[in-house]
PDB file of C-alpha atoms in Angstrom:
ATOM      1  CA  UNK A   1      15.513  40.750  -4.121  1.00  0.00           C
ATOM      2  CA  UNK A   2      18.928  39.451  -5.187  1.00  0.00           C
ATOM      3  CA  UNK A   3      19.548  37.163  -8.133  1.00  0.00           C
ATOM      4  CA  UNK A   4      20.728  34.370  -5.828  1.00  0.00           C
ATOM      5  CA  UNK A   5      17.445  34.459  -3.917  1.00  0.00           C
ATOM      6  CA  UNK A   6      15.425  34.373  -7.152  1.00  0.00           C
ATOM      7  CA  UNK A   7      17.430  31.368  -8.368  1.00  0.00           C
ATOM      8  CA  UNK A   8      16.939  29.648  -5.004  1.00  0.00           C
ATOM      9  CA  UNK A   9      13.163  29.981  -5.121  1.00  0.00           C
ATOM     10  CA  UNK A  10      13.101  28.838  -8.744  1.00  0.00           C
ATOM     11  CA  UNK A  11      15.164  25.712  -8.016  1.00  0.00           C
ATOM     12  CA  UNK A  12      13.195  24.985  -4.849  1.00  0.00           C
ATOM     13  CA  UNK A  13       9.852  25.334  -6.652  1.00  0.00           C
ATOM     14  CA  UNK A  14      10.910  22.976  -9.427  1.00  0.00           C
ATOM     15  CA  UNK A  15      12.170  20.475  -6.843  1.00  0.00           C
ATOM     16  CA  UNK A  16       8.861  20.487  -4.957  1.00  0.00           C
ATOM     17  CA  UNK A  17       6.782  20.143  -8.123  1.00  0.00           C
ATOM     18  CA  UNK A  18       8.982  17.304  -9.398  1.00  0.00           C
ATOM     19  CA  UNK A  19       8.738  15.522  -6.041  1.00  0.00           C
ATOM     20  CA  UNK A  20       4.952  15.791  -6.176  1.00  0.00           C
ATOM     21  CA  UNK A  21       5.087  14.333  -9.692  1.00  0.00           C
ATOM     22  CA  UNK A  22       7.025  11.327  -8.377  1.00  0.00           C
ATOM     23  CA  UNK A  23       4.344  10.646  -5.774  1.00  0.00           C
ATOM     24  CA  UNK A  24       1.229  11.408  -7.818  1.00  0.00           C
ATOM     25  CA  UNK A  25       2.202   9.964 -11.206  1.00  0.00           C
ATOM     26  CA  UNK A  26       0.542   6.637 -11.994  1.00  0.00           C
ATOM     27  CA  UNK A  27       2.832   5.832 -14.889  1.00  0.00           C
ATOM     28  CA  UNK A  28       6.249   4.546 -13.686  1.00  0.00           C
ATOM     29  CA  UNK A  29       8.022   6.256 -16.611  1.00  0.00           C
ATOM     30  CA  UNK A  30       6.520   9.633 -15.693  1.00  0.00           C
ATOM     31  CA  UNK A  31       7.507   9.042 -12.065  1.00  0.00           C
ATOM     32  CA  UNK A  32      11.134   8.311 -12.896  1.00  0.00           C
ATOM     33  CA  UNK A  33      11.382  11.365 -15.182  1.00  0.00           C
ATOM     34  CA  UNK A  34      10.053  13.529 -12.353  1.00  0.00           C
ATOM     35  CA  UNK A  35      12.564  11.917 -10.002  1.00  0.00           C
ATOM     36  CA  UNK A  36      15.436  12.789 -12.341  1.00  0.00           C
ATOM     37  CA  UNK A  37      14.238  16.410 -12.464  1.00  0.00           C
ATOM     38  CA  UNK A  38      13.955  16.515  -8.658  1.00  0.00           C
ATOM     39  CA  UNK A  39      17.518  15.221  -8.252  1.00  0.00           C
ATOM     40  CA  UNK A  40      18.874  17.692 -10.794  1.00  0.00           C
ATOM     41  CA  UNK A  41      17.117  20.649  -9.177  1.00  0.00           C
ATOM     42  CA  UNK A  42      18.447  19.590  -5.781  1.00  0.00           C
ATOM     43  CA  UNK A  43      21.955  19.453  -7.257  1.00  0.00           C
ATOM     44  CA  UNK A  44      21.471  23.020  -8.498  1.00  0.00           C
ATOM     45  CA  UNK A  45      20.560  24.048  -4.950  1.00  0.00           C
ATOM     46  CA  UNK A  46      23.752  22.444  -3.627  1.00  0.00           C
ATOM     47  CA  UNK A  47      25.819  24.282  -6.234  1.00  0.00           C
ATOM     48  CA  UNK A  48      24.046  27.511  -5.359  1.00  0.00           C
ATOM     49  CA  UNK A  49      25.131  26.973  -1.740  1.00  0.00           C
ATOM     50  CA  UNK A  50      28.737  26.423  -2.941  1.00  0.00           C
ATOM     51  CA  UNK A  51      28.665  22.709  -2.066  1.00  0.00           C
ATOM     52  CA  UNK A  52      30.162  21.588  -5.358  1.00  0.00           C
ATOM     53  CA  UNK A  53      31.066  18.094  -4.197  1.00  0.00           C
ATOM     54  CA  UNK A  54      27.536  17.256  -3.047  1.00  0.00           C
ATOM     55  CA  UNK A  55      26.017  18.655  -6.235  1.00  0.00           C
ATOM     56  CA  UNK A  56      28.312  16.696  -8.549  1.00  0.00           C
ATOM     57  CA  UNK A  57      27.879  13.484  -6.538  1.00  0.00           C
ATOM     58  CA  UNK A  58      24.108  13.895  -6.644  1.00  0.00           C
ATOM     59  CA  UNK A  59      24.202  14.142 -10.437  1.00  0.00           C
ATOM     60  CA  UNK A  60      26.693  11.329 -11.030  1.00  0.00           C
ATOM     61  CA  UNK A  61      25.451   8.833  -8.446  1.00  0.00           C
ATOM     62  CA  UNK A  62      21.713   9.365  -8.140  1.00  0.00           C
ATOM     63  CA  UNK A  63      20.784  10.544 -11.620  1.00  0.00           C
ATOM     64  CA  UNK A  64      23.255   8.108 -13.188  1.00  0.00           C
ATOM     65  CA  UNK A  65      21.942   5.149 -11.185  1.00  0.00           C
ATOM     66  CA  UNK A  66      18.239   6.000 -10.990  1.00  0.00           C
ATOM     67  CA  UNK A  67      17.441   4.055 -14.162  1.00  0.00           C
ATOM     68  CA  UNK A  68      19.178   0.968 -12.763  1.00  0.00           C
ATOM     69  CA  UNK A  69      17.252   1.364  -9.513  1.00  0.00           C
ATOM     70  CA  UNK A  70      14.018   1.724 -11.466  1.00  0.00           C
ATOM     71  CA  UNK A  71      14.852  -1.451 -13.392  1.00  0.00           C
ATOM     72  CA  UNK A  72      15.419  -3.382 -10.163  1.00  0.00           C
ATOM     73  CA  UNK A  73      12.080  -2.174  -8.770  1.00  0.00           C
ATOM     74  CA  UNK A  74      10.241  -3.232 -11.942  1.00  0.00           C
ATOM     75  CA  UNK A  75      11.865  -6.680 -11.837  1.00  0.00           C
ATOM     76  CA  UNK A  76      11.121  -7.248  -8.149  1.00  0.00           C
ATOM     77  CA  UNK A  77       7.498  -6.065  -8.269  1.00  0.00           C
ATOM     78  CA  UNK A  78       6.665  -8.091 -11.407  1.00  0.00           C
ATOM     79  CA  UNK A  79       5.196  -5.053 -13.172  1.00  0.00           C
ATOM     80  CA  UNK A  80       3.861  -5.798 -16.625  1.00  0.00           C
ATOM     81  CA  UNK A  81       6.327  -3.907 -18.815  1.00  0.00           C
ATOM     82  CA  UNK A  82       4.545  -4.654 -22.108  1.00  0.00           C
ATOM     83  CA  UNK A  83       2.258  -1.564 -21.925  1.00  0.00           C
ATOM     84  CA  UNK A  84       5.294   0.596 -21.072  1.00  0.00           C
ATOM     85  CA  UNK A  85       7.008  -0.380 -24.306  1.00  0.00           C
ATOM     86  CA  UNK A  86       4.000   0.478 -26.429  1.00  0.00           C
ATOM     87  CA  UNK A  87       3.637   4.006 -27.758  1.00  0.00           C
ATOM     88  CA  UNK A  88       7.137   5.216 -26.968  1.00  0.00           C
ATOM     89  CA  UNK A  89       6.456   8.579 -28.610  1.00  0.00           C
ATOM     90  CA  UNK A  90       3.828   9.489 -26.028  1.00  0.00           C
ATOM     91  CA  UNK A  91       6.616  10.048 -23.494  1.00  0.00           C
ATOM     92  CA  UNK A  92       8.381  12.597 -25.691  1.00  0.00           C
ATOM     93  CA  UNK A  93       6.396  15.673 -24.515  1.00  0.00           C
ATOM     94  CA  UNK A  94       7.184  15.072 -20.845  1.00  0.00           C
ATOM     95  CA  UNK A  95      10.783  14.178 -21.668  1.00  0.00           C
ATOM     96  CA  UNK A  96      11.154  17.360 -23.696  1.00  0.00           C
ATOM     97  CA  UNK A  97       9.692  19.432 -20.854  1.00  0.00           C
ATOM     98  CA  UNK A  98      12.132  17.902 -18.373  1.00  0.00           C
ATOM     99  CA  UNK A  99      15.062  18.600 -20.710  1.00  0.00           C
ATOM    100  CA  UNK A 100      13.970  22.215 -21.227  1.00  0.00           C
ATOM    101  CA  UNK A 101      13.638  22.830 -17.487  1.00  0.00           C
ATOM    102  CA  UNK A 102      17.048  21.264 -16.801  1.00  0.00           C
ATOM    103  CA  UNK A 103      18.635  23.376 -19.528  1.00  0.00           C
ATOM    104  CA  UNK A 104      17.033  26.524 -18.105  1.00  0.00           C
ATOM    105  CA  UNK A 105      18.375  25.684 -14.645  1.00  0.00           C
ATOM    106  CA  UNK A 106      21.866  25.193 -16.075  1.00  0.00           C
ATOM    107  CA  UNK A 107      21.676  28.592 -17.798  1.00  0.00           C
ATOM    108  CA  UNK A 108      20.527  30.238 -14.560  1.00  0.00           C
ATOM    109  CA  UNK A 109      23.299  28.568 -12.612  1.00  0.00           C
ATOM    110  CA  UNK A 110      26.359  28.752 -14.850  1.00  0.00           C
ATOM    111  CA  UNK A 111      25.280  31.065 -17.665  1.00  0.00           C
ATOM    112  CA  UNK A 112      26.553  34.129 -15.848  1.00  0.00           C
ATOM    113  CA  UNK A 113      29.145  35.139 -13.290  1.00  0.00           C
ATOM    114  CA  UNK A 114      26.867  36.218 -10.495  1.00  0.00           C
ATOM    115  CA  UNK A 115      27.910  33.386  -8.174  1.00  0.00           C
ATOM    116  CA  UNK A 116      31.656  34.071  -8.163  1.00  0.00           C
ATOM    117  CA  UNK A 117      31.855  34.779  -4.453  1.00  0.00           C
ATOM    118  CA  UNK A 118      34.319  33.327  -1.983  1.00  0.00           C
ATOM    119  CA  UNK A 119      33.588  31.190   1.035  1.00  0.00           C
ATOM    120  CA  UNK A 120      32.750  32.871   4.317  1.00  0.00           C
ATOM    121  CA  UNK A 121      35.439  33.270   6.953  1.00  0.00           C
ATOM    122  CA  UNK A 122      33.679  30.809   9.266  1.00  0.00           C
ATOM    123  CA  UNK A 123      33.783  28.052   6.655  1.00  0.00           C
ATOM    124  CA  UNK A 124      36.212  25.224   7.641  1.00  0.00           C
ATOM    125  CA  UNK A 125      37.688  25.076   4.145  1.00  0.00           C
ATOM    126  CA  UNK A 126      38.342  28.811   4.080  1.00  0.00           C
ATOM    127  CA  UNK A 127      39.841  28.682   7.581  1.00  0.00           C
ATOM    128  CA  UNK A 128      42.231  25.926   6.443  1.00  0.00           C
ATOM    129  CA  UNK A 129      43.181  27.895   3.320  1.00  0.00           C
ATOM    130  CA  UNK A 130      41.918  25.170   0.963  1.00  0.00           C
ATOM    131  CA  UNK A 131      39.160  24.768  -1.552  1.00  0.00           C
ATOM    132  CA  UNK A 132      35.918  23.048  -0.682  1.00  0.00           C
ATOM    133  CA  UNK A 133      36.803  19.857  -2.570  1.00  0.00           C
ATOM    134  CA  UNK A 134      40.301  19.649  -1.076  1.00  0.00           C
ATOM    135  CA  UNK A 135      39.015  20.026   2.465  1.00  0.00           C
ATOM    136  CA  UNK A 136      36.259  17.421   1.990  1.00  0.00           C
ATOM    137  CA  UNK A 137      38.657  14.902   0.407  1.00  0.00           C
ATOM    138  CA  UNK A 138      41.298  15.212   3.112  1.00  0.00           C
ATOM    139  CA  UNK A 139      38.741  15.115   5.930  1.00  0.00           C
ATOM    140  CA  UNK A 140      36.811  12.183   4.476  1.00  0.00           C
ATOM    141  CA  UNK A 141      39.864   9.967   3.941  1.00  0.00           C
ATOM    142  CA  UNK A 142      41.638  10.883   7.176  1.00  0.00           C
ATOM    143  CA  UNK A 143      39.242  11.487  10.073  1.00  0.00           C
ATOM    144  CA  UNK A 144      36.255   9.574   8.705  1.00  0.00           C
ATOM    145  CA  UNK A 145      37.938   6.728   6.827  1.00  0.00           C
ATOM    146  CA  UNK A 146      36.378   3.993   9.037  1.00  0.00           C
ATOM    147  CA  UNK A 147      32.734   5.166   8.601  1.00  0.00           C
ATOM    148  CA  UNK A 148      33.446   5.577   4.890  1.00  0.00           C
ATOM    149  CA  UNK A 149      34.637   1.955   4.583  1.00  0.00           C
ATOM    150  CA  UNK A 150      31.699   0.653   6.647  1.00  0.00           C
ATOM    151  CA  UNK A 151      29.235   2.490   4.403  1.00  0.00           C
ATOM    152  CA  UNK A 152      30.943   0.987   1.339  1.00  0.00           C
ATOM    153  CA  UNK A 153      30.581  -2.543   2.754  1.00  0.00           C
ATOM    154  CA  UNK A 154      26.913  -1.966   3.604  1.00  0.00           C
ATOM    155  CA  UNK A 155      26.167  -0.669   0.096  1.00  0.00           C
ATOM    156  CA  UNK A 156      27.959  -3.658  -1.444  1.00  0.00           C
ATOM    157  CA  UNK A 157      25.914  -6.106   0.637  1.00  0.00           C
ATOM    158  CA  UNK A 158      22.716  -4.257  -0.295  1.00  0.00           C
ATOM    159  CA  UNK A 159      23.606  -4.502  -3.986  1.00  0.00           C
ATOM    160  CA  UNK A 160      24.254  -8.256  -3.716  1.00  0.00           C
ATOM    161  CA  UNK A 161      20.953  -8.811  -1.886  1.00  0.00           C
ATOM    162  CA  UNK A 162      19.078  -6.796  -4.534  1.00  0.00           C
ATOM    163  CA  UNK A 163      20.571  -8.947  -7.291  1.00  0.00           C
ATOM    164  CA  UNK A 164      19.653 -12.132  -5.400  1.00  0.00           C
ATOM    165  CA  UNK A 165      16.066 -10.926  -4.995  1.00  0.00           C
ATOM    166  CA  UNK A 166      15.719 -10.207  -8.699  1.00  0.00           C
ATOM    167  CA  UNK A 167      17.104 -13.638  -9.614  1.00  0.00           C
ATOM    168  CA  UNK A 168      14.681 -15.613  -7.450  1.00  0.00           C
ATOM    169  CA  UNK A 169      12.856 -18.444  -9.176  1.00  0.00           C
ATOM    170  CA  UNK A 170       9.266 -17.875 -10.144  1.00  0.00           C
ATOM    171  CA  UNK A 171       6.774 -20.637 -10.984  1.00  0.00           C
ATOM    172  CA  UNK A 172       6.021 -21.153 -14.652  1.00  0.00           C
ATOM    173  CA  UNK A 173       9.311 -19.735 -15.928  1.00  0.00           C
ATOM    174  CA  UNK A 174      12.301 -21.494 -17.461  1.00  0.00           C
ATOM    175  CA  UNK A 175      15.722 -21.179 -15.905  1.00  0.00           C
ATOM    176  CA  UNK A 176      19.216 -22.289 -16.745  1.00  0.00           C
ATOM    177  CA  UNK A 177      21.574 -23.989 -14.320  1.00  0.00           C
ATOM    178  CA  UNK A 178      25.136 -22.948 -15.265  1.00  0.00           C
ATOM    179  CA  UNK A 179      26.586 -25.535 -12.877  1.00  0.00           C
ATOM    180  CA  UNK A 180      24.868 -28.416 -14.641  1.00  0.00           C
ATOM    181  CA  UNK A 181      25.734 -26.982 -18.041  1.00  0.00           C
ATOM    182  CA  UNK A 182      29.426 -26.853 -17.191  1.00  0.00           C
ATOM    183  CA  UNK A 183      29.363 -30.398 -15.849  1.00  0.00           C
ATOM    184  CA  UNK A 184      28.040 -31.815 -19.141  1.00  0.00           C
ATOM    185  CA  UNK A 185      30.579 -34.038 -20.886  1.00  0.00           C
ATOM    186  CA  UNK A 186      31.045 -34.674 -24.557  1.00  0.00           C
ATOM    187  CA  UNK A 187      29.721 -38.248 -24.256  1.00  0.00           C
ATOM    188  CA  UNK A 188      26.483 -37.020 -22.665  1.00  0.00           C
ATOM    189  CA  UNK A 189      25.193 -35.535 -25.907  1.00  0.00           C
ATOM    190  CA  UNK A 190      21.797 -36.708 -27.032  1.00  0.00           C
ATOM    191  CA  UNK A 191      22.072 -39.033 -29.998  1.00  0.00           C
ATOM    192  CA  UNK A 192      19.255 -39.214 -32.488  1.00  0.00           C
ATOM    193  CA  UNK A 193      18.339 -42.821 -33.282  1.00  0.00           C
ATOM    194  CA  UNK A 194      16.266 -43.520 -36.355  1.00  0.00           C
ATOM    195  CA  UNK A 195      13.337 -45.700 -35.341  1.00  0.00           C
ATOM    196  CA  UNK A 196      12.182 -48.406 -37.764  1.00  0.00           C
ATOM    197  CA  UNK A 197       8.892 -47.755 -39.499  1.00  0.00           C
ATOM    198  CA  UNK A 198       5.911 -49.690 -38.185  1.00  0.00           C
ATOM    199  CA  UNK A 199       4.557 -52.385 -40.506  1.00  0.00           C
ATOM    200  CA  UNK A 200       1.315 -51.480 -42.187  1.00  0.00           C
ATOM    201  CA  UNK A 201      -1.584 -53.610 -41.129  1.00  0.00           C
ATOM    202  CA  UNK A 202      -4.264 -54.790 -43.500  1.00  0.00           C
ATOM    203  CA  UNK A 203      -7.296 -52.568 -43.625  1.00  0.00           C
ATOM    204  CA  UNK A 204      -5.332 -49.449 -42.634  1.00  0.00           C
ATOM    205  CA  UNK A 205      -4.894 -46.787 -45.318  1.00  0.00           C
TER     206      UNK A 205
END
């Protein structure tokens, strides 16, 4: 069995176990840590398959934005975050385990020179005489520029809708109206007027 095949099964096993942790974990913090590990292991699989662009994008976009996504979900579902803030040190063992596994995967992937092999002859990038990243960049921004722009517009609209959902008014909470605050003039300030003291009546202490 080759080293590449051993690394593939190792990355795939970690990905499956992390995905199961996302589904089965009751604690949202444990679920998001498992999700980060699943994304990272999937990125290692992409790099193992010589898809550098997909692996780097998976790390930068998904792992970099997963905490923001998790925050949006917590805000929209009205999850009580007070218990999550208590006992922060109890999450350290799982966090340390995730860090150790990610470090081990990095050592397996880039700690040696076993993966220095060229692209196959049937690969489009190799046929064009370019690297994988060069071929993807030129193809994406030339032949597929319209779908790329449409996807960007859809993602922007989705982001705006997510922000609007998180900012909806809930009963029993205080809100500020920036429009009314800006429209306040200097003469509209509340003036404190000293009220005269009431006369004491006979018989009252």
